[in-house]
Amino acid sequence: MNTPITVQYKIQASPEKIWKALTDKDEMKSWYFDIQDFEPEVGKQFNFYEPGGENKFHHQCEIIEIISFQKLKHTWAYPEFSDQKTIVTWELLPEDDGTMVKLTHEGIENFSDLGDSFSRESFTEGWNAIIGQNLKEYSEKK
């Protein structure tokens, strides 16, 4: 099953405000992950662990494409578990009174042999919480 995961939510905030939340590492740690080495530049790698301090899952990503205020595309990998990579694309689509945030996660089947923590269901649930709750609440409160 090679269907990408697609999650989208309308957020009552401008694309500029959401872009800053997506690309400013100080803002990111308020709603997403604490990514100390994030630099919004094509070719830059960034690394982070899940929240909580257990540091079980080292995430390693590399930025592939950036269109300011519109698109951020990067790889998503777990180098300690697999040499496979997936692709995550964030798209910001302006709407009358807000922004449609669309996330597409492609290649998830590359992690199918890694267990339940890497399942399509687990990623779908995670992205829905990250965008539909965390990013939405963070962007709409300011």
mmCIF file of N, CA and C in Angstrom:
data_model
loop_
_atom_site.group_PDB
_atom_site.id
_atom_site.type_symbol
_atom_site.label_atom_id
_atom_site.label_comp_id
_atom_site.label_asym_id
_atom_site.label_seq_id
_atom_site.Cartn_x
_atom_site.Cartn_y
_atom_site.Cartn_z
ATOM 1 N N MET A 1 0.848 -1.178 0.000
ATOM 2 C CA MET A 1 0.000 0.000 0.000
ATOM 3 C C MET A 1 0.892 1.240 0.000
ATOM 4 N N ASN A 2 1.009 1.874 -1.165
ATOM 5 C CA ASN A 2 1.919 3.007 -1.316
ATOM 6 C C ASN A 2 1.203 4.350 -1.299
ATOM 7 N N THR A 3 0.018 4.400 -0.705
ATOM 8 C CA THR A 3 -0.723 5.641 -0.644
ATOM 9 C C THR A 3 -0.121 6.552 0.419
ATOM 10 N N PRO A 4 0.199 7.791 0.051
ATOM 11 C CA PRO A 4 0.740 8.710 1.059
ATOM 12 C C PRO A 4 -0.300 9.016 2.142
ATOM 13 N N ILE A 5 0.185 9.368 3.311
ATOM 14 C CA ILE A 5 -0.686 9.877 4.370
ATOM 15 C C ILE A 5 -0.889 11.355 4.063
ATOM 16 N N THR A 6 -2.148 11.794 4.072
ATOM 17 C CA THR A 6 -2.445 13.212 3.861
ATOM 18 C C THR A 6 -3.310 13.689 5.017
ATOM 19 N N VAL A 7 -2.880 14.757 5.644
ATOM 20 C CA VAL A 7 -3.609 15.345 6.764
ATOM 21 C C VAL A 7 -3.748 16.825 6.461
ATOM 22 N N GLN A 8 -4.959 17.365 6.573
ATOM 23 C CA GLN A 8 -5.098 18.799 6.353
ATOM 24 C C GLN A 8 -6.126 19.397 7.300
ATOM 25 N N TYR A 9 -5.805 20.608 7.730
ATOM 26 C CA TYR A 9 -6.659 21.345 8.657
ATOM 27 C C TYR A 9 -6.649 22.812 8.272
ATOM 28 N N LYS A 10 -7.807 23.436 8.407
ATOM 29 C CA LYS A 10 -7.869 24.887 8.232
ATOM 30 C C LYS A 10 -7.554 25.522 9.578
ATOM 31 N N ILE A 11 -6.624 26.472 9.556
ATOM 32 C CA ILE A 11 -6.205 27.167 10.767
ATOM 33 C C ILE A 11 -6.484 28.661 10.587
ATOM 34 N N GLN A 12 -7.075 29.257 11.605
ATOM 35 C CA GLN A 12 -7.427 30.681 11.561
ATOM 36 C C GLN A 12 -6.192 31.527 11.868
ATOM 37 N N ALA A 13 -5.259 31.531 10.943
ATOM 38 C CA ALA A 13 -4.034 32.326 11.055
ATOM 39 C C ALA A 13 -3.477 32.505 9.645
ATOM 40 N N SER A 14 -2.677 33.530 9.459
ATOM 41 C CA SER A 14 -2.121 33.818 8.130
ATOM 42 C C SER A 14 -1.032 32.796 7.783
ATOM 43 N N PRO A 15 -0.780 32.614 6.467
ATOM 44 C CA PRO A 15 0.319 31.735 6.054
ATOM 45 C C PRO A 15 1.660 32.192 6.652
ATOM 46 N N GLU A 16 1.852 33.508 6.773
ATOM 47 C CA GLU A 16 3.109 34.033 7.325
ATOM 48 C C GLU A 16 3.301 33.601 8.780
ATOM 49 N N LYS A 17 2.228 33.669 9.544
ATOM 50 C CA LYS A 17 2.289 33.288 10.957
ATOM 51 C C LYS A 17 2.568 31.783 11.095
ATOM 52 N N ILE A 18 1.889 30.982 10.292
ATOM 53 C CA ILE A 18 2.092 29.527 10.345
ATOM 54 C C ILE A 18 3.487 29.174 9.835
ATOM 55 N N TRP A 19 3.949 29.861 8.799
ATOM 56 C CA TRP A 19 5.301 29.629 8.273
ATOM 57 C C TRP A 19 6.353 29.858 9.358
ATOM 58 N N LYS A 20 6.167 30.928 10.129
ATOM 59 C CA LYS A 20 7.111 31.227 11.209
ATOM 60 C C LYS A 20 7.075 30.102 12.253
ATOM 61 N N ALA A 21 5.889 29.605 12.566
ATOM 62 C CA ALA A 21 5.760 28.498 13.522
ATOM 63 C C ALA A 21 6.454 27.234 12.994
ATOM 64 N N LEU A 22 6.431 27.069 11.674
ATOM 65 C CA LEU A 22 7.022 25.885 11.022
ATOM 66 C C LEU A 22 8.534 25.970 10.842
ATOM 67 N N THR A 23 9.075 27.181 10.800
ATOM 68 C CA THR A 23 10.482 27.327 10.414
ATOM 69 C C THR A 23 11.357 28.040 11.444
ATOM 70 N N ASP A 24 10.777 28.504 12.520
ATOM 71 C CA ASP A 24 11.546 29.173 13.570
ATOM 72 C C ASP A 24 11.714 28.173 14.717
ATOM 73 N N LYS A 25 12.958 27.750 14.970
ATOM 74 C CA LYS A 25 13.172 26.673 15.948
ATOM 75 C C LYS A 25 12.709 27.033 17.352
ATOM 76 N N ASP A 26 12.687 28.324 17.691
ATOM 77 C CA ASP A 26 12.182 28.723 19.004
ATOM 78 C C ASP A 26 10.666 28.534 19.086
ATOM 79 N N GLU A 27 9.975 28.830 17.986
ATOM 80 C CA GLU A 27 8.522 28.606 17.964
ATOM 81 C C GLU A 27 8.201 27.120 17.867
ATOM 82 N N MET A 28 8.992 26.383 17.085
ATOM 83 C CA MET A 28 8.731 24.955 16.882
ATOM 84 C C MET A 28 8.656 24.187 18.200
ATOM 85 N N LYS A 29 9.545 24.513 19.133
ATOM 86 C CA LYS A 29 9.570 23.736 20.370
ATOM 87 C C LYS A 29 8.334 23.978 21.231
ATOM 88 N N SER A 30 7.553 25.026 20.938
ATOM 89 C CA SER A 30 6.315 25.281 21.669
ATOM 90 C C SER A 30 5.169 24.376 21.232
ATOM 91 N N TRP A 31 5.215 23.854 19.998
ATOM 92 C CA TRP A 31 4.085 23.052 19.510
ATOM 93 C C TRP A 31 4.506 21.764 18.790
ATOM 94 N N TYR A 32 5.783 21.658 18.401
ATOM 95 C CA TYR A 32 6.198 20.543 17.535
ATOM 96 C C TYR A 32 7.290 19.748 18.238
ATOM 97 N N PHE A 33 8.527 19.933 17.865
ATOM 98 C CA PHE A 33 9.659 19.265 18.488
ATOM 99 C C PHE A 33 10.738 20.297 18.787
ATOM 100 N N ASP A 34 11.626 19.966 19.698
ATOM 101 C CA ASP A 34 12.763 20.829 20.011
ATOM 102 C C ASP A 34 13.887 20.442 19.051
ATOM 103 N N ILE A 35 14.046 21.218 17.996
ATOM 104 C CA ILE A 35 14.998 20.899 16.926
ATOM 105 C C ILE A 35 16.093 21.960 16.933
ATOM 106 N N GLN A 36 17.130 21.712 17.693
ATOM 107 C CA GLN A 36 18.198 22.699 17.894
ATOM 108 C C GLN A 36 18.962 23.048 16.618
ATOM 109 N N ASP A 37 19.141 22.067 15.713
ATOM 110 C CA ASP A 37 19.968 22.311 14.520
ATOM 111 C C ASP A 37 19.147 22.633 13.269
ATOM 112 N N PHE A 38 17.881 23.042 13.435
ATOM 113 C CA PHE A 38 17.046 23.359 12.280
ATOM 114 C C PHE A 38 17.448 24.690 11.662
ATOM 115 N N GLU A 39 17.717 24.680 10.372
ATOM 116 C CA GLU A 39 17.946 25.897 9.588
ATOM 117 C C GLU A 39 17.138 25.755 8.313
ATOM 118 N N PRO A 40 16.229 26.702 8.043
ATOM 119 C CA PRO A 40 15.372 26.588 6.864
ATOM 120 C C PRO A 40 16.118 26.889 5.564
ATOM 121 N N GLU A 41 16.896 25.904 5.133
ATOM 122 C CA GLU A 41 17.723 26.067 3.939
ATOM 123 C C GLU A 41 17.854 24.712 3.251
ATOM 124 N N VAL A 42 17.672 24.688 1.929
ATOM 125 C CA VAL A 42 17.765 23.446 1.169
ATOM 126 C C VAL A 42 19.132 22.799 1.390
ATOM 127 N N GLY A 43 19.122 21.494 1.642
ATOM 128 C CA GLY A 43 20.351 20.737 1.854
ATOM 129 C C GLY A 43 20.750 20.600 3.315
ATOM 130 N N LYS A 44 20.124 21.390 4.203
ATOM 131 C CA LYS A 44 20.459 21.321 5.629
ATOM 132 C C LYS A 44 19.788 20.117 6.272
ATOM 133 N N GLN A 45 20.552 19.439 7.116
ATOM 134 C CA GLN A 45 20.017 18.317 7.891
ATOM 135 C C GLN A 45 19.596 18.810 9.257
ATOM 136 N N PHE A 46 18.584 18.161 9.828
ATOM 137 C CA PHE A 46 18.227 18.455 11.215
ATOM 138 C C PHE A 46 17.849 17.160 11.914
ATOM 139 N N ASN A 47 18.057 17.146 13.229
ATOM 140 C CA ASN A 47 17.889 15.945 14.041
ATOM 141 C C ASN A 47 17.105 16.283 15.298
ATOM 142 N N PHE A 48 16.295 15.329 15.742
ATOM 143 C CA PHE A 48 15.555 15.529 16.983
ATOM 144 C C PHE A 48 15.060 14.185 17.506
ATOM 145 N N TYR A 49 14.624 14.205 18.757
ATOM 146 C CA TYR A 49 14.027 13.038 19.403
ATOM 147 C C TYR A 49 12.593 13.382 19.788
ATOM 148 N N GLU A 50 11.807 12.354 20.034
ATOM 149 C CA GLU A 50 10.439 12.555 20.504
ATOM 150 C C GLU A 50 10.472 13.261 21.860
ATOM 151 N N PRO A 51 9.401 13.978 22.216
ATOM 152 C CA PRO A 51 9.385 14.650 23.513
ATOM 153 C C PRO A 51 9.349 13.641 24.661
ATOM 154 N N GLY A 52 9.747 14.075 25.824
ATOM 155 C CA GLY A 52 9.661 13.220 27.002
ATOM 156 C C GLY A 52 11.003 12.784 27.547
ATOM 157 N N GLY A 53 12.078 12.960 26.764
ATOM 158 C CA GLY A 53 13.407 12.674 27.265
ATOM 159 C C GLY A 53 13.874 11.231 27.175
ATOM 160 N N GLU A 54 13.028 10.327 26.656
ATOM 161 C CA GLU A 54 13.464 8.929 26.533
ATOM 162 C C GLU A 54 14.501 8.751 25.429
ATOM 163 N N ASN A 55 14.398 9.583 24.396
ATOM 164 C CA ASN A 55 15.324 9.536 23.254
ATOM 165 C C ASN A 55 15.432 8.151 22.630
ATOM 166 N N LYS A 56 14.263 7.527 22.421
ATOM 167 C CA LYS A 56 14.223 6.216 21.769
ATOM 168 C C LYS A 56 14.308 6.346 20.250
ATOM 169 N N PHE A 57 13.716 7.419 19.724
ATOM 170 C CA PHE A 57 13.605 7.548 18.274
ATOM 171 C C PHE A 57 14.357 8.781 17.764
ATOM 172 N N HIS A 58 15.539 8.551 17.230
ATOM 173 C CA HIS A 58 16.320 9.626 16.611
ATOM 174 C C HIS A 58 15.753 9.870 15.220
ATOM 175 N N HIS A 59 15.205 11.047 15.015
ATOM 176 C CA HIS A 59 14.680 11.461 13.716
ATOM 177 C C HIS A 59 15.782 12.242 13.004
ATOM 178 N N GLN A 60 16.006 11.913 11.748
ATOM 179 C CA GLN A 60 16.982 12.657 10.959
ATOM 180 C C GLN A 60 16.317 13.065 9.652
ATOM 181 N N CYS A 61 16.394 14.348 9.347
ATOM 182 C CA CYS A 61 15.703 14.884 8.184
ATOM 183 C C CYS A 61 16.649 15.785 7.394
ATOM 184 N N GLU A 62 16.344 15.936 6.109
ATOM 185 C CA GLU A 62 17.107 16.856 5.264
ATOM 186 C C GLU A 62 16.136 17.647 4.410
ATOM 187 N N ILE A 63 16.314 18.955 4.381
ATOM 188 C CA ILE A 63 15.402 19.819 3.621
ATOM 189 C C ILE A 63 15.681 19.671 2.122
ATOM 190 N N ILE A 64 14.607 19.403 1.383
ATOM 191 C CA ILE A 64 14.687 19.184 -0.058
ATOM 192 C C ILE A 64 14.222 20.419 -0.832
ATOM 193 N N GLU A 65 13.177 21.076 -0.315
ATOM 194 C CA GLU A 65 12.594 22.204 -1.055
ATOM 195 C C GLU A 65 11.974 23.190 -0.077
ATOM 196 N N ILE A 66 12.141 24.460 -0.379
ATOM 197 C CA ILE A 66 11.497 25.518 0.406
ATOM 198 C C ILE A 66 10.960 26.563 -0.550
ATOM 199 N N ILE A 67 9.687 26.891 -0.381
ATOM 200 C CA ILE A 67 9.083 28.048 -1.045
ATOM 201 C C ILE A 67 8.470 28.846 0.106
ATOM 202 N N SER A 68 9.096 29.948 0.453
ATOM 203 C CA SER A 68 8.674 30.715 1.631
ATOM 204 C C SER A 68 7.170 30.953 1.666
ATOM 205 N N PHE A 69 6.596 30.710 2.831
ATOM 206 C CA PHE A 69 5.181 30.912 3.123
ATOM 207 C C PHE A 69 4.264 29.953 2.369
ATOM 208 N N GLN A 70 4.836 28.972 1.636
ATOM 209 C CA GLN A 70 4.012 28.053 0.848
ATOM 210 C C GLN A 70 4.343 26.583 1.062
ATOM 211 N N LYS A 71 5.646 26.220 1.031
ATOM 212 C CA LYS A 71 5.989 24.805 1.052
ATOM 213 C C LYS A 71 7.318 24.555 1.738
ATOM 214 N N LEU A 72 7.318 23.483 2.558
ATOM 215 C CA LEU A 72 8.535 22.978 3.182
ATOM 216 C C LEU A 72 8.524 21.470 2.970
ATOM 217 N N LYS A 73 9.552 20.963 2.290
ATOM 218 C CA LYS A 73 9.620 19.537 1.964
ATOM 219 C C LYS A 73 10.941 18.994 2.477
ATOM 220 N N HIS A 74 10.873 17.852 3.206
ATOM 221 C CA HIS A 74 12.095 17.267 3.760
ATOM 222 C C HIS A 74 11.981 15.753 3.890
ATOM 223 N N THR A 75 13.137 15.107 3.968
ATOM 224 C CA THR A 75 13.149 13.676 4.221
ATOM 225 C C THR A 75 12.804 13.459 5.691
ATOM 226 N N TRP A 76 12.491 12.211 6.029
ATOM 227 C CA TRP A 76 12.158 11.823 7.408
ATOM 228 C C TRP A 76 12.699 10.413 7.569
ATOM 229 N N ALA A 77 13.662 10.241 8.456
ATOM 230 C CA ALA A 77 14.298 8.931 8.598
ATOM 231 C C ALA A 77 14.637 8.646 10.058
ATOM 232 N N TYR A 78 14.891 7.363 10.328
ATOM 233 C CA TYR A 78 15.317 6.874 11.649
ATOM 234 C C TYR A 78 16.596 6.074 11.445
ATOM 235 N N PRO A 79 17.755 6.738 11.403
ATOM 236 C CA PRO A 79 19.002 6.060 11.014
ATOM 237 C C PRO A 79 19.399 4.887 11.917
ATOM 238 N N GLU A 80 18.961 4.860 13.177
ATOM 239 C CA GLU A 80 19.309 3.737 14.054
ATOM 240 C C GLU A 80 18.480 2.489 13.748
ATOM 241 N N PHE A 81 17.359 2.667 13.025
ATOM 242 C CA PHE A 81 16.452 1.549 12.753
ATOM 243 C C PHE A 81 16.480 1.087 11.300
ATOM 244 N N SER A 82 16.785 2.006 10.382
ATOM 245 C CA SER A 82 16.663 1.679 8.961
ATOM 246 C C SER A 82 17.444 2.690 8.127
ATOM 247 N N ASP A 83 17.879 2.254 6.940
ATOM 248 C CA ASP A 83 18.515 3.210 6.025
ATOM 249 C C ASP A 83 17.482 3.804 5.060
ATOM 250 N N GLN A 84 16.221 3.422 5.238
ATOM 251 C CA GLN A 84 15.139 3.937 4.394
ATOM 252 C C GLN A 84 14.743 5.350 4.811
ATOM 253 N N LYS A 85 14.232 6.118 3.837
ATOM 254 C CA LYS A 85 13.752 7.470 4.103
ATOM 255 C C LYS A 85 12.339 7.622 3.563
ATOM 256 N N THR A 86 11.611 8.540 4.152
ATOM 257 C CA THR A 86 10.305 8.926 3.650
ATOM 258 C C THR A 86 10.371 10.427 3.363
ATOM 259 N N ILE A 87 9.304 10.962 2.784
ATOM 260 C CA ILE A 87 9.271 12.387 2.434
ATOM 261 C C ILE A 87 8.051 13.032 3.085
ATOM 262 N N VAL A 88 8.288 14.158 3.771
ATOM 263 C CA VAL A 88 7.212 14.935 4.385
ATOM 264 C C VAL A 88 7.137 16.284 3.677
ATOM 265 N N THR A 89 5.936 16.645 3.232
ATOM 266 C CA THR A 89 5.717 17.933 2.573
ATOM 267 C C THR A 89 4.643 18.701 3.325
ATOM 268 N N TRP A 90 5.013 19.887 3.769
ATOM 269 C CA TRP A 90 4.072 20.820 4.400
ATOM 270 C C TRP A 90 3.684 21.843 3.343
ATOM 271 N N GLU A 91 2.376 22.057 3.133
ATOM 272 C CA GLU A 91 1.923 23.077 2.194
ATOM 273 C C GLU A 91 0.956 24.016 2.909
ATOM 274 N N LEU A 92 1.122 25.314 2.656
ATOM 275 C CA LEU A 92 0.256 26.335 3.235
ATOM 276 C C LEU A 92 -0.536 26.985 2.110
ATOM 277 N N LEU A 93 -1.848 26.832 2.178
ATOM 278 C CA LEU A 93 -2.721 27.341 1.129
ATOM 279 C C LEU A 93 -3.632 28.413 1.726
ATOM 280 N N PRO A 94 -3.431 29.693 1.337
ATOM 281 C CA PRO A 94 -4.244 30.769 1.905
ATOM 282 C C PRO A 94 -5.723 30.577 1.576
ATOM 283 N N GLU A 95 -6.563 30.832 2.564
ATOM 284 C CA GLU A 95 -8.010 30.839 2.363
ATOM 285 C C GLU A 95 -8.538 32.140 2.940
ATOM 286 N N ASP A 96 -9.788 32.456 2.666
ATOM 287 C CA ASP A 96 -10.361 33.753 3.039
ATOM 288 C C ASP A 96 -9.943 34.227 4.422
ATOM 289 N N ASP A 97 -10.210 33.423 5.421
ATOM 290 C CA ASP A 97 -9.987 33.874 6.792
ATOM 291 C C ASP A 97 -8.989 32.978 7.521
ATOM 292 N N GLY A 98 -8.037 32.439 6.778
ATOM 293 C CA GLY A 98 -7.053 31.578 7.418
ATOM 294 C C GLY A 98 -6.177 30.876 6.402
ATOM 295 N N THR A 99 -5.692 29.703 6.799
ATOM 296 C CA THR A 99 -4.764 28.948 5.963
ATOM 297 C C THR A 99 -5.096 27.463 6.056
ATOM 298 N N MET A 100 -5.139 26.813 4.901
ATOM 299 C CA MET A 100 -5.263 25.356 4.885
ATOM 300 C C MET A 100 -3.837 24.812 4.981
ATOM 301 N N VAL A 101 -3.591 24.042 6.028
ATOM 302 C CA VAL A 101 -2.290 23.405 6.210
ATOM 303 C C VAL A 101 -2.450 21.957 5.766
ATOM 304 N N LYS A 102 -1.675 21.582 4.754
ATOM 305 C CA LYS A 102 -1.753 20.233 4.208
ATOM 306 C C LYS A 102 -0.397 19.556 4.378
ATOM 307 N N LEU A 103 -0.398 18.404 5.016
ATOM 308 C CA LEU A 103 0.823 17.629 5.180
ATOM 309 C C LEU A 103 0.663 16.317 4.425
ATOM 310 N N THR A 104 1.676 15.981 3.642
ATOM 311 C CA THR A 104 1.708 14.708 2.924
ATOM 312 C C THR A 104 2.967 13.969 3.362
ATOM 313 N N HIS A 105 2.794 12.723 3.795
ATOM 314 C CA HIS A 105 3.936 11.892 4.208
ATOM 315 C C HIS A 105 3.976 10.697 3.262
ATOM 316 N N GLU A 106 4.978 10.701 2.373
ATOM 317 C CA GLU A 106 5.110 9.668 1.340
ATOM 318 C C GLU A 106 6.165 8.640 1.725
ATOM 319 N N GLY A 107 5.955 7.414 1.261
ATOM 320 C CA GLY A 107 6.958 6.369 1.438
ATOM 321 C C GLY A 107 6.887 5.665 2.780
ATOM 322 N N ILE A 108 5.779 5.803 3.473
ATOM 323 C CA ILE A 108 5.653 5.238 4.813
ATOM 324 C C ILE A 108 5.826 3.715 4.800
ATOM 325 N N GLU A 109 5.533 3.104 3.665
ATOM 326 C CA GLU A 109 5.714 1.651 3.551
ATOM 327 C C GLU A 109 7.185 1.252 3.713
ATOM 328 N N ASN A 110 8.109 2.201 3.560
ATOM 329 C CA ASN A 110 9.533 1.913 3.768
ATOM 330 C C ASN A 110 9.829 1.518 5.210
ATOM 331 N N PHE A 111 8.921 1.864 6.136
ATOM 332 C CA PHE A 111 9.127 1.548 7.550
ATOM 333 C C PHE A 111 8.274 0.355 8.000
ATOM 334 N N SER A 112 7.621 -0.332 7.061
ATOM 335 C CA SER A 112 6.641 -1.362 7.431
ATOM 336 C C SER A 112 7.220 -2.522 8.238
ATOM 337 N N ASP A 113 8.508 -2.764 8.141
ATOM 338 C CA ASP A 113 9.095 -3.884 8.881
ATOM 339 C C ASP A 113 9.677 -3.460 10.228
ATOM 340 N N LEU A 114 9.398 -2.226 10.660
ATOM 341 C CA LEU A 114 10.004 -1.709 11.887
ATOM 342 C C LEU A 114 9.098 -1.812 13.117
ATOM 343 N N GLY A 115 7.868 -2.273 12.950
ATOM 344 C CA GLY A 115 6.984 -2.441 14.107
ATOM 345 C C GLY A 115 5.899 -1.386 14.193
ATOM 346 N N ASP A 116 5.053 -1.525 15.232
ATOM 347 C CA ASP A 116 3.858 -0.684 15.391
ATOM 348 C C ASP A 116 4.153 0.795 15.551
ATOM 349 N N SER A 117 5.287 1.142 16.148
ATOM 350 C CA SER A 117 5.610 2.556 16.344
ATOM 351 C C SER A 117 5.791 3.275 15.009
ATOM 352 N N PHE A 118 6.017 2.514 13.942
ATOM 353 C CA PHE A 118 6.272 3.088 12.616
ATOM 354 C C PHE A 118 5.140 2.769 11.635
ATOM 355 N N SER A 119 3.975 2.395 12.163
ATOM 356 C CA SER A 119 2.853 1.997 11.301
ATOM 357 C C SER A 119 2.161 3.216 10.701
ATOM 358 N N ARG A 120 1.442 2.976 9.622
ATOM 359 C CA ARG A 120 0.643 4.018 8.974
ATOM 360 C C ARG A 120 -0.316 4.636 9.998
ATOM 361 N N GLU A 121 -0.944 3.790 10.825
ATOM 362 C CA GLU A 121 -1.904 4.273 11.823
ATOM 363 C C GLU A 121 -1.213 5.187 12.836
ATOM 364 N N SER A 122 -0.035 4.780 13.268
ATOM 365 C CA SER A 122 0.702 5.570 14.253
ATOM 366 C C SER A 122 1.085 6.937 13.681
ATOM 367 N N PHE A 123 1.574 6.960 12.449
ATOM 368 C CA PHE A 123 1.942 8.243 11.824
ATOM 369 C C PHE A 123 0.704 9.108 11.576
ATOM 370 N N THR A 124 -0.385 8.499 11.112
ATOM 371 C CA THR A 124 -1.613 9.255 10.843
ATOM 372 C C THR A 124 -2.122 9.904 12.128
ATOM 373 N N GLU A 125 -2.150 9.131 13.191
ATOM 374 C CA GLU A 125 -2.588 9.648 14.491
ATOM 375 C C GLU A 125 -1.661 10.778 14.956
ATOM 376 N N GLY A 126 -0.363 10.577 14.798
ATOM 377 C CA GLY A 126 0.611 11.592 15.210
ATOM 378 C C GLY A 126 0.456 12.892 14.449
ATOM 379 N N TRP A 127 0.351 12.802 13.122
ATOM 380 C CA TRP A 127 0.224 14.022 12.309
ATOM 381 C C TRP A 127 -1.084 14.745 12.607
ATOM 382 N N ASN A 128 -2.166 13.993 12.812
ATOM 383 C CA ASN A 128 -3.441 14.638 13.156
ATOM 384 C C ASN A 128 -3.337 15.407 14.466
ATOM 385 N N ALA A 129 -2.659 14.844 15.449
ATOM 386 C CA ALA A 129 -2.480 15.540 16.732
ATOM 387 C C ALA A 129 -1.558 16.745 16.567
ATOM 388 N N ILE A 130 -0.470 16.573 15.833
ATOM 389 C CA ILE A 130 0.506 17.654 15.656
ATOM 390 C C ILE A 130 -0.111 18.851 14.941
ATOM 391 N N ILE A 131 -0.864 18.603 13.876
ATOM 392 C CA ILE A 131 -1.427 19.711 13.110
ATOM 393 C C ILE A 131 -2.794 20.134 13.645
ATOM 394 N N GLY A 132 -3.682 19.155 13.825
ATOM 395 C CA GLY A 132 -5.069 19.450 14.203
ATOM 396 C C GLY A 132 -5.226 19.968 15.617
ATOM 397 N N GLN A 133 -4.274 19.669 16.486
ATOM 398 C CA GLN A 133 -4.341 20.173 17.853
ATOM 399 C C GLN A 133 -3.200 21.148 18.119
ATOM 400 N N ASN A 134 -1.968 20.654 18.116
ATOM 401 C CA ASN A 134 -0.822 21.465 18.534
ATOM 402 C C ASN A 134 -0.628 22.726 17.691
ATOM 403 N N LEU A 135 -0.456 22.559 16.375
ATOM 404 C CA LEU A 135 -0.213 23.718 15.508
ATOM 405 C C LEU A 135 -1.435 24.639 15.477
ATOM 406 N N LYS A 136 -2.607 24.051 15.387
ATOM 407 C CA LYS A 136 -3.847 24.835 15.335
ATOM 408 C C LYS A 136 -3.983 25.694 16.590
ATOM 409 N N GLU A 137 -3.871 25.077 17.766
ATOM 410 C CA GLU A 137 -4.000 25.817 19.020
ATOM 411 C C GLU A 137 -2.902 26.873 19.150
ATOM 412 N N TYR A 138 -1.678 26.494 18.822
ATOM 413 C CA TYR A 138 -0.559 27.420 18.938
ATOM 414 C C TYR A 138 -0.751 28.639 18.020
ATOM 415 N N SER A 139 -1.121 28.400 16.774
ATOM 416 C CA SER A 139 -1.245 29.488 15.786
ATOM 417 C C SER A 139 -2.455 30.371 16.034
ATOM 418 N N GLU A 140 -3.522 29.794 16.544
ATOM 419 C CA GLU A 140 -4.754 30.574 16.721
ATOM 420 C C GLU A 140 -4.762 31.370 18.017
ATOM 421 N N LYS A 141 -3.902 31.027 18.972
ATOM 422 C CA LYS A 141 -3.941 31.735 20.267
ATOM 423 C C LYS A 141 -3.154 33.033 20.257
ATOM 424 N N LYS A 142 -2.230 33.184 19.331
ATOM 425 C CA LYS A 142 -1.334 34.344 19.372
ATOM 426 C C LYS A 142 -1.934 35.549 18.667
#
